[in-house]
């Protein structure tokens, strides 16, 4: 394991663990709030990352892709939080809130990582490692947020779209779910998803956060 890989893992480890753990816990917490305790009863509404890590999707796949593409392409996933959508008090509407909980949580985390970076600069801490970690936290969470909003089930954006569409169209889209992962992977590998969806939305997210934090950013400019 070379020094660059060790540094990359060290920089991204905490941001990735927080991004995955809080994303999944947020789904479970909001589901419980709206009447479905499935995730709570299974111990998935927790900040313990071990409950959410998928050995293949969270560790093996990202490392394999890192080596195969020389760090140019990374992708991973956690164990999905179990939600019995039919148990929600108002399944059609509440599903939207449950689905959005994860991406919204990631967007909030992106803001918090930027605030941490600004706080370090204002405190006179210029240690490159911590600044790189704050930047990694911003990028990781924006990627998770925008990727999961892609409107194909079983991604969160797909569940939102199914809940918003008329019954016939919603049923047709829901039937895509068993093949959704393969569709998304094909779009990722081909570069279409990144070019058309992911990178434009990540830039939009950066611009929104920059606008929100303009007064603080002016202090370190």
PDB file of C-alpha atoms in Angstrom:
ATOM      1  CA  UNK A   1       0.000   0.000   0.000  1.00  0.00           C
ATOM      2  CA  UNK A   2       1.700   3.207  -1.178  1.00  0.00           C
ATOM      3  CA  UNK A   3       1.891   6.483   0.742  1.00  0.00           C
ATOM      4  CA  UNK A   4      -0.632   8.263  -1.505  1.00  0.00           C
ATOM      5  CA  UNK A   5      -3.278   5.595  -0.922  1.00  0.00           C
ATOM      6  CA  UNK A   6      -2.674   5.629   2.833  1.00  0.00           C
ATOM      7  CA  UNK A   7      -3.074   9.416   2.866  1.00  0.00           C
ATOM      8  CA  UNK A   8      -6.241   9.221   0.754  1.00  0.00           C
ATOM      9  CA  UNK A   9      -7.788   6.647   3.094  1.00  0.00           C
ATOM     10  CA  UNK A  10      -6.804   8.704   6.163  1.00  0.00           C
ATOM     11  CA  UNK A  11      -8.294  11.899   4.714  1.00  0.00           C
ATOM     12  CA  UNK A  12     -11.546  10.331   3.529  1.00  0.00           C
ATOM     13  CA  UNK A  13     -12.165   7.792   6.300  1.00  0.00           C
ATOM     14  CA  UNK A  14     -14.020  10.034   8.768  1.00  0.00           C
ATOM     15  CA  UNK A  15     -16.018  11.998   6.153  1.00  0.00           C
ATOM     16  CA  UNK A  16     -17.147   8.761   4.465  1.00  0.00           C
ATOM     17  CA  UNK A  17     -18.082   7.078   7.753  1.00  0.00           C
ATOM     18  CA  UNK A  18     -20.090  10.098   8.899  1.00  0.00           C
ATOM     19  CA  UNK A  19     -21.705  10.537   5.473  1.00  0.00           C
ATOM     20  CA  UNK A  20     -22.833   6.904   5.285  1.00  0.00           C
ATOM     21  CA  UNK A  21     -23.812   6.491   8.945  1.00  0.00           C
ATOM     22  CA  UNK A  22     -25.852   9.671   9.277  1.00  0.00           C
ATOM     23  CA  UNK A  23     -27.465   9.224   5.849  1.00  0.00           C
ATOM     24  CA  UNK A  24     -28.806   5.785   6.751  1.00  0.00           C
ATOM     25  CA  UNK A  25     -29.708   6.707  10.339  1.00  0.00           C
ATOM     26  CA  UNK A  26     -31.658   9.713   9.018  1.00  0.00           C
ATOM     27  CA  UNK A  27     -33.822   7.433   6.851  1.00  0.00           C
ATOM     28  CA  UNK A  28     -34.589   5.239   9.846  1.00  0.00           C
ATOM     29  CA  UNK A  29     -35.258   8.125  12.214  1.00  0.00           C
ATOM     30  CA  UNK A  30     -37.696   9.850   9.846  1.00  0.00           C
ATOM     31  CA  UNK A  31     -39.422   6.531   9.066  1.00  0.00           C
ATOM     32  CA  UNK A  32     -39.941   5.983  12.811  1.00  0.00           C
ATOM     33  CA  UNK A  33     -41.275   9.536  13.127  1.00  0.00           C
ATOM     34  CA  UNK A  34     -43.891   8.788  10.460  1.00  0.00           C
ATOM     35  CA  UNK A  35     -44.984   5.480  11.932  1.00  0.00           C
ATOM     36  CA  UNK A  36     -42.608   2.722  10.758  1.00  0.00           C
ATOM     37  CA  UNK A  37     -40.306   1.441  13.553  1.00  0.00           C
ATOM     38  CA  UNK A  38     -38.707  -1.303  11.418  1.00  0.00           C
ATOM     39  CA  UNK A  39     -35.233   0.259  11.259  1.00  0.00           C
ATOM     40  CA  UNK A  40     -35.402   1.292  14.914  1.00  0.00           C
ATOM     41  CA  UNK A  41     -36.324  -2.228  16.052  1.00  0.00           C
ATOM     42  CA  UNK A  42     -33.457  -3.658  13.979  1.00  0.00           C
ATOM     43  CA  UNK A  43     -30.958  -1.296  15.601  1.00  0.00           C
ATOM     44  CA  UNK A  44     -30.331   0.728  12.446  1.00  0.00           C
ATOM     45  CA  UNK A  45     -31.260   4.141  13.890  1.00  0.00           C
ATOM     46  CA  UNK A  46     -27.782   4.477  15.331  1.00  0.00           C
ATOM     47  CA  UNK A  47     -24.563   6.430  14.849  1.00  0.00           C
ATOM     48  CA  UNK A  48     -22.548   3.197  15.036  1.00  0.00           C
ATOM     49  CA  UNK A  49     -21.007   2.903  11.538  1.00  0.00           C
ATOM     50  CA  UNK A  50     -20.593  -0.857  11.933  1.00  0.00           C
ATOM     51  CA  UNK A  51     -24.386  -1.199  11.715  1.00  0.00           C
ATOM     52  CA  UNK A  52     -24.443   0.483   8.298  1.00  0.00           C
ATOM     53  CA  UNK A  53     -21.227  -0.665   6.614  1.00  0.00           C
ATOM     54  CA  UNK A  54     -21.580  -3.233   3.841  1.00  0.00           C
ATOM     55  CA  UNK A  55     -18.238  -5.126   3.591  1.00  0.00           C
ATOM     56  CA  UNK A  56     -18.491  -5.363  -0.180  1.00  0.00           C
ATOM     57  CA  UNK A  57     -20.107  -2.026  -1.073  1.00  0.00           C
ATOM     58  CA  UNK A  58     -18.380   0.163   1.507  1.00  0.00           C
ATOM     59  CA  UNK A  59     -14.875  -1.330   1.478  1.00  0.00           C
ATOM     60  CA  UNK A  60     -14.102  -3.803  -1.306  1.00  0.00           C
ATOM     61  CA  UNK A  61     -15.798  -1.998  -4.226  1.00  0.00           C
ATOM     62  CA  UNK A  62     -14.294   1.475  -3.554  1.00  0.00           C
ATOM     63  CA  UNK A  63     -10.783   0.057  -3.032  1.00  0.00           C
ATOM     64  CA  UNK A  64     -11.022  -2.128  -6.140  1.00  0.00           C
ATOM     65  CA  UNK A  65     -12.198   0.811  -8.255  1.00  0.00           C
ATOM     66  CA  UNK A  66      -9.444   3.018  -6.808  1.00  0.00           C
ATOM     67  CA  UNK A  67      -6.763   0.570  -7.977  1.00  0.00           C
ATOM     68  CA  UNK A  68      -8.453  -0.259 -11.283  1.00  0.00           C
ATOM     69  CA  UNK A  69      -8.872   3.391 -12.309  1.00  0.00           C
ATOM     70  CA  UNK A  70      -5.838   4.881 -10.519  1.00  0.00           C
ATOM     71  CA  UNK A  71      -8.157   6.908  -8.315  1.00  0.00           C
ATOM     72  CA  UNK A  72     -10.100   8.450 -11.211  1.00  0.00           C
ATOM     73  CA  UNK A  73     -13.387   6.759 -10.343  1.00  0.00           C
ATOM     74  CA  UNK A  74     -14.792   5.800  -6.943  1.00  0.00           C
ATOM     75  CA  UNK A  75     -18.152   4.380  -5.987  1.00  0.00           C
ATOM     76  CA  UNK A  76     -19.531   2.642  -2.922  1.00  0.00           C
ATOM     77  CA  UNK A  77     -22.687   2.039  -0.936  1.00  0.00           C
ATOM     78  CA  UNK A  78     -23.917   1.118   2.549  1.00  0.00           C
ATOM     79  CA  UNK A  79     -26.520  -1.385   3.710  1.00  0.00           C
ATOM     80  CA  UNK A  80     -29.910   0.204   2.970  1.00  0.00           C
ATOM     81  CA  UNK A  81     -32.033   0.938   6.034  1.00  0.00           C
ATOM     82  CA  UNK A  82     -35.125  -1.317   6.022  1.00  0.00           C
ATOM     83  CA  UNK A  83     -38.319   0.706   5.683  1.00  0.00           C
ATOM     84  CA  UNK A  84     -41.818  -0.781   5.482  1.00  0.00           C
ATOM     85  CA  UNK A  85     -43.310   2.033   3.424  1.00  0.00           C
ATOM     86  CA  UNK A  86     -46.791   0.553   3.754  1.00  0.00           C
ATOM     87  CA  UNK A  87     -46.570   1.015   7.521  1.00  0.00           C
ATOM     88  CA  UNK A  88     -46.140   4.785   7.253  1.00  0.00           C
ATOM     89  CA  UNK A  89     -49.180   6.760   8.369  1.00  0.00           C
ATOM     90  CA  UNK A  90     -49.558   8.359   4.932  1.00  0.00           C
ATOM     91  CA  UNK A  91     -47.394   6.171   2.672  1.00  0.00           C
ATOM     92  CA  UNK A  92     -47.553   8.307  -0.481  1.00  0.00           C
ATOM     93  CA  UNK A  93     -46.537  11.557   1.228  1.00  0.00           C
ATOM     94  CA  UNK A  94     -44.416  10.189   4.079  1.00  0.00           C
ATOM     95  CA  UNK A  95     -42.285   8.167   1.649  1.00  0.00           C
ATOM     96  CA  UNK A  96     -41.069  11.453   0.183  1.00  0.00           C
ATOM     97  CA  UNK A  97     -39.855  12.677   3.576  1.00  0.00           C
ATOM     98  CA  UNK A  98     -38.213   9.349   4.408  1.00  0.00           C
ATOM     99  CA  UNK A  99     -36.435   9.277   1.035  1.00  0.00           C
ATOM    100  CA  UNK A 100     -35.275  12.896   1.251  1.00  0.00           C
ATOM    101  CA  UNK A 101     -33.951  12.494   4.801  1.00  0.00           C
ATOM    102  CA  UNK A 102     -30.671  10.918   3.662  1.00  0.00           C
ATOM    103  CA  UNK A 103     -29.722  13.420   0.936  1.00  0.00           C
ATOM    104  CA  UNK A 104     -30.768  16.383   3.125  1.00  0.00           C
ATOM    105  CA  UNK A 105     -28.612  14.992   5.937  1.00  0.00           C
ATOM    106  CA  UNK A 106     -25.646  14.819   3.538  1.00  0.00           C
ATOM    107  CA  UNK A 107     -26.205  18.406   2.387  1.00  0.00           C
ATOM    108  CA  UNK A 108     -26.236  19.596   6.004  1.00  0.00           C
ATOM    109  CA  UNK A 109     -23.032  17.662   6.640  1.00  0.00           C
ATOM    110  CA  UNK A 110     -21.408  19.318   3.617  1.00  0.00           C
ATOM    111  CA  UNK A 111     -22.189  22.713   5.176  1.00  0.00           C
ATOM    112  CA  UNK A 112     -20.790  21.582   8.535  1.00  0.00           C
ATOM    113  CA  UNK A 113     -17.526  20.436   6.945  1.00  0.00           C
ATOM    114  CA  UNK A 114     -17.136  23.834   5.273  1.00  0.00           C
ATOM    115  CA  UNK A 115     -17.806  25.506   8.623  1.00  0.00           C
ATOM    116  CA  UNK A 116     -15.150  23.285  10.214  1.00  0.00           C
ATOM    117  CA  UNK A 117     -12.633  24.326   7.563  1.00  0.00           C
ATOM    118  CA  UNK A 118     -13.481  27.991   8.071  1.00  0.00           C
ATOM    119  CA  UNK A 119     -13.244  27.582  11.834  1.00  0.00           C
ATOM    120  CA  UNK A 120      -9.786  26.056  11.527  1.00  0.00           C
ATOM    121  CA  UNK A 121      -8.615  28.911   9.324  1.00  0.00           C
ATOM    122  CA  UNK A 122     -10.019  31.558  11.673  1.00  0.00           C
ATOM    123  CA  UNK A 123      -8.284  29.802  14.586  1.00  0.00           C
ATOM    124  CA  UNK A 124      -4.997  29.958  12.706  1.00  0.00           C
ATOM    125  CA  UNK A 125      -4.812  26.193  12.126  1.00  0.00           C
ATOM    126  CA  UNK A 126      -3.227  25.642   8.728  1.00  0.00           C
ATOM    127  CA  UNK A 127      -2.450  21.923   9.004  1.00  0.00           C
ATOM    128  CA  UNK A 128      -2.941  20.592   5.430  1.00  0.00           C
ATOM    129  CA  UNK A 129      -4.310  17.229   6.628  1.00  0.00           C
ATOM    130  CA  UNK A 130      -7.285  18.791   8.427  1.00  0.00           C
ATOM    131  CA  UNK A 131      -7.982  21.203   5.582  1.00  0.00           C
ATOM    132  CA  UNK A 132      -7.930  18.295   3.117  1.00  0.00           C
ATOM    133  CA  UNK A 133     -10.324  16.373   5.377  1.00  0.00           C
ATOM    134  CA  UNK A 134     -12.741  19.317   5.493  1.00  0.00           C
ATOM    135  CA  UNK A 135     -12.617  19.541   1.686  1.00  0.00           C
ATOM    136  CA  UNK A 136     -13.151  15.771   1.445  1.00  0.00           C
ATOM    137  CA  UNK A 137     -16.171  16.080   3.749  1.00  0.00           C
ATOM    138  CA  UNK A 138     -17.692  18.686   1.433  1.00  0.00           C
ATOM    139  CA  UNK A 139     -17.112  16.612  -1.714  1.00  0.00           C
ATOM    140  CA  UNK A 140     -18.149  13.234  -0.265  1.00  0.00           C
ATOM    141  CA  UNK A 141     -21.417  14.569   1.103  1.00  0.00           C
ATOM    142  CA  UNK A 142     -22.331  16.498  -2.039  1.00  0.00           C
ATOM    143  CA  UNK A 143     -21.633  13.379  -4.118  1.00  0.00           C
ATOM    144  CA  UNK A 144     -23.809  11.237  -1.823  1.00  0.00           C
ATOM    145  CA  UNK A 145     -26.551  13.848  -1.753  1.00  0.00           C
ATOM    146  CA  UNK A 146     -26.803  14.418  -5.500  1.00  0.00           C
ATOM    147  CA  UNK A 147     -26.158  10.811  -6.517  1.00  0.00           C
ATOM    148  CA  UNK A 148     -28.955   9.528  -4.291  1.00  0.00           C
ATOM    149  CA  UNK A 149     -31.347  12.124  -5.724  1.00  0.00           C
ATOM    150  CA  UNK A 150     -31.040  10.588  -9.205  1.00  0.00           C
ATOM    151  CA  UNK A 151     -34.668   9.715 -10.087  1.00  0.00           C
ATOM    152  CA  UNK A 152     -34.366   5.969 -10.599  1.00  0.00           C
ATOM    153  CA  UNK A 153     -35.540   3.519  -7.911  1.00  0.00           C
ATOM    154  CA  UNK A 154     -34.199   2.212  -5.582  1.00  0.00           C
ATOM    155  CA  UNK A 155     -32.264   5.472  -5.184  1.00  0.00           C
ATOM    156  CA  UNK A 156     -33.910   8.088  -2.962  1.00  0.00           C
ATOM    157  CA  UNK A 157     -34.757  10.317  -5.910  1.00  0.00           C
ATOM    158  CA  UNK A 158     -36.522   7.399  -7.569  1.00  0.00           C
ATOM    159  CA  UNK A 159     -38.703   6.836  -4.506  1.00  0.00           C
ATOM    160  CA  UNK A 160     -39.567  10.540  -4.431  1.00  0.00           C
ATOM    161  CA  UNK A 161     -40.534  10.488  -8.106  1.00  0.00           C
ATOM    162  CA  UNK A 162     -42.667   7.351  -7.683  1.00  0.00           C
ATOM    163  CA  UNK A 163     -44.565   9.103  -4.866  1.00  0.00           C
ATOM    164  CA  UNK A 164     -45.134  12.224  -6.964  1.00  0.00           C
ATOM    165  CA  UNK A 165     -46.248  10.595 -10.230  1.00  0.00           C
ATOM    166  CA  UNK A 166     -49.843   9.623 -11.064  1.00  0.00           C
ATOM    167  CA  UNK A 167     -50.687   6.029 -10.134  1.00  0.00           C
ATOM    168  CA  UNK A 168     -50.137   4.451 -13.573  1.00  0.00           C
ATOM    169  CA  UNK A 169     -46.811   6.184 -14.196  1.00  0.00           C
ATOM    170  CA  UNK A 170     -45.712   5.511 -10.612  1.00  0.00           C
ATOM    171  CA  UNK A 171     -46.427   1.802 -11.037  1.00  0.00           C
ATOM    172  CA  UNK A 172     -44.479   1.679 -14.310  1.00  0.00           C
ATOM    173  CA  UNK A 173     -41.449   3.404 -12.723  1.00  0.00           C
ATOM    174  CA  UNK A 174     -41.587   1.219  -9.602  1.00  0.00           C
ATOM    175  CA  UNK A 175     -41.196  -1.869 -11.799  1.00  0.00           C
ATOM    176  CA  UNK A 176     -37.731  -0.589 -12.769  1.00  0.00           C
ATOM    177  CA  UNK A 177     -36.463  -1.031  -9.183  1.00  0.00           C
ATOM    178  CA  UNK A 178     -35.037  -4.584  -9.552  1.00  0.00           C
ATOM    179  CA  UNK A 179     -32.893  -3.319 -12.443  1.00  0.00           C
ATOM    180  CA  UNK A 180     -32.248   0.188 -11.090  1.00  0.00           C
ATOM    181  CA  UNK A 181     -28.802  -0.571  -9.692  1.00  0.00           C
ATOM    182  CA  UNK A 182     -27.587  -1.953 -13.028  1.00  0.00           C
ATOM    183  CA  UNK A 183     -29.075   1.001 -14.941  1.00  0.00           C
ATOM    184  CA  UNK A 184     -27.352   3.474 -12.632  1.00  0.00           C
ATOM    185  CA  UNK A 185     -24.041   1.581 -12.805  1.00  0.00           C
ATOM    186  CA  UNK A 186     -24.151   1.591 -16.608  1.00  0.00           C
ATOM    187  CA  UNK A 187     -24.767   5.342 -16.579  1.00  0.00           C
ATOM    188  CA  UNK A 188     -21.920   5.860 -14.091  1.00  0.00           C
ATOM    189  CA  UNK A 189     -19.374   3.764 -15.981  1.00  0.00           C
ATOM    190  CA  UNK A 190     -20.314   5.364 -19.311  1.00  0.00           C
ATOM    191  CA  UNK A 191     -19.829   8.811 -17.779  1.00  0.00           C
ATOM    192  CA  UNK A 192     -23.343   9.930 -18.680  1.00  0.00           C
ATOM    193  CA  UNK A 193     -24.593  10.225 -15.104  1.00  0.00           C
ATOM    194  CA  UNK A 194     -21.595  12.272 -14.042  1.00  0.00           C
ATOM    195  CA  UNK A 195     -21.682  14.590 -17.045  1.00  0.00           C
ATOM    196  CA  UNK A 196     -25.440  15.156 -17.201  1.00  0.00           C
ATOM    197  CA  UNK A 197     -26.480  14.897 -13.552  1.00  0.00           C
ATOM    198  CA  UNK A 198     -23.846  14.515 -10.852  1.00  0.00           C
ATOM    199  CA  UNK A 199     -21.195  17.139 -11.577  1.00  0.00           C
ATOM    200  CA  UNK A 200     -23.615  19.944 -12.552  1.00  0.00           C
ATOM    201  CA  UNK A 201     -25.605  19.369  -9.340  1.00  0.00           C
ATOM    202  CA  UNK A 202     -22.442  19.172  -7.223  1.00  0.00           C
ATOM    203  CA  UNK A 203     -21.366  22.530  -8.626  1.00  0.00           C
ATOM    204  CA  UNK A 204     -24.831  23.895  -7.882  1.00  0.00           C
ATOM    205  CA  UNK A 205     -24.518  22.591  -4.318  1.00  0.00           C
ATOM    206  CA  UNK A 206     -21.138  24.288  -3.935  1.00  0.00           C
ATOM    207  CA  UNK A 207     -22.603  27.561  -5.209  1.00  0.00           C
ATOM    208  CA  UNK A 208     -25.547  27.350  -2.791  1.00  0.00           C
ATOM    209  CA  UNK A 209     -23.274  26.674   0.183  1.00  0.00           C
ATOM    210  CA  UNK A 210     -20.947  29.486  -0.887  1.00  0.00           C
ATOM    211  CA  UNK A 211     -23.926  31.845  -1.085  1.00  0.00           C
ATOM    212  CA  UNK A 212     -25.230  30.728   2.316  1.00  0.00           C
ATOM    213  CA  UNK A 213     -21.846  31.224   3.976  1.00  0.00           C
ATOM    214  CA  UNK A 214     -20.752  34.374   2.129  1.00  0.00           C
ATOM    215  CA  UNK A 215     -20.402  36.498   5.325  1.00  0.00           C
ATOM    216  CA  UNK A 216     -18.136  33.896   6.927  1.00  0.00           C
ATOM    217  CA  UNK A 217     -16.147  33.239   3.749  1.00  0.00           C
ATOM    218  CA  UNK A 218     -15.349  36.950   3.536  1.00  0.00           C
ATOM    219  CA  UNK A 219     -13.521  36.656   6.868  1.00  0.00           C
ATOM    220  CA  UNK A 220     -10.892  34.316   5.426  1.00  0.00           C
ATOM    221  CA  UNK A 221     -10.624  35.712   1.907  1.00  0.00           C
TER     222      UNK A 221
END
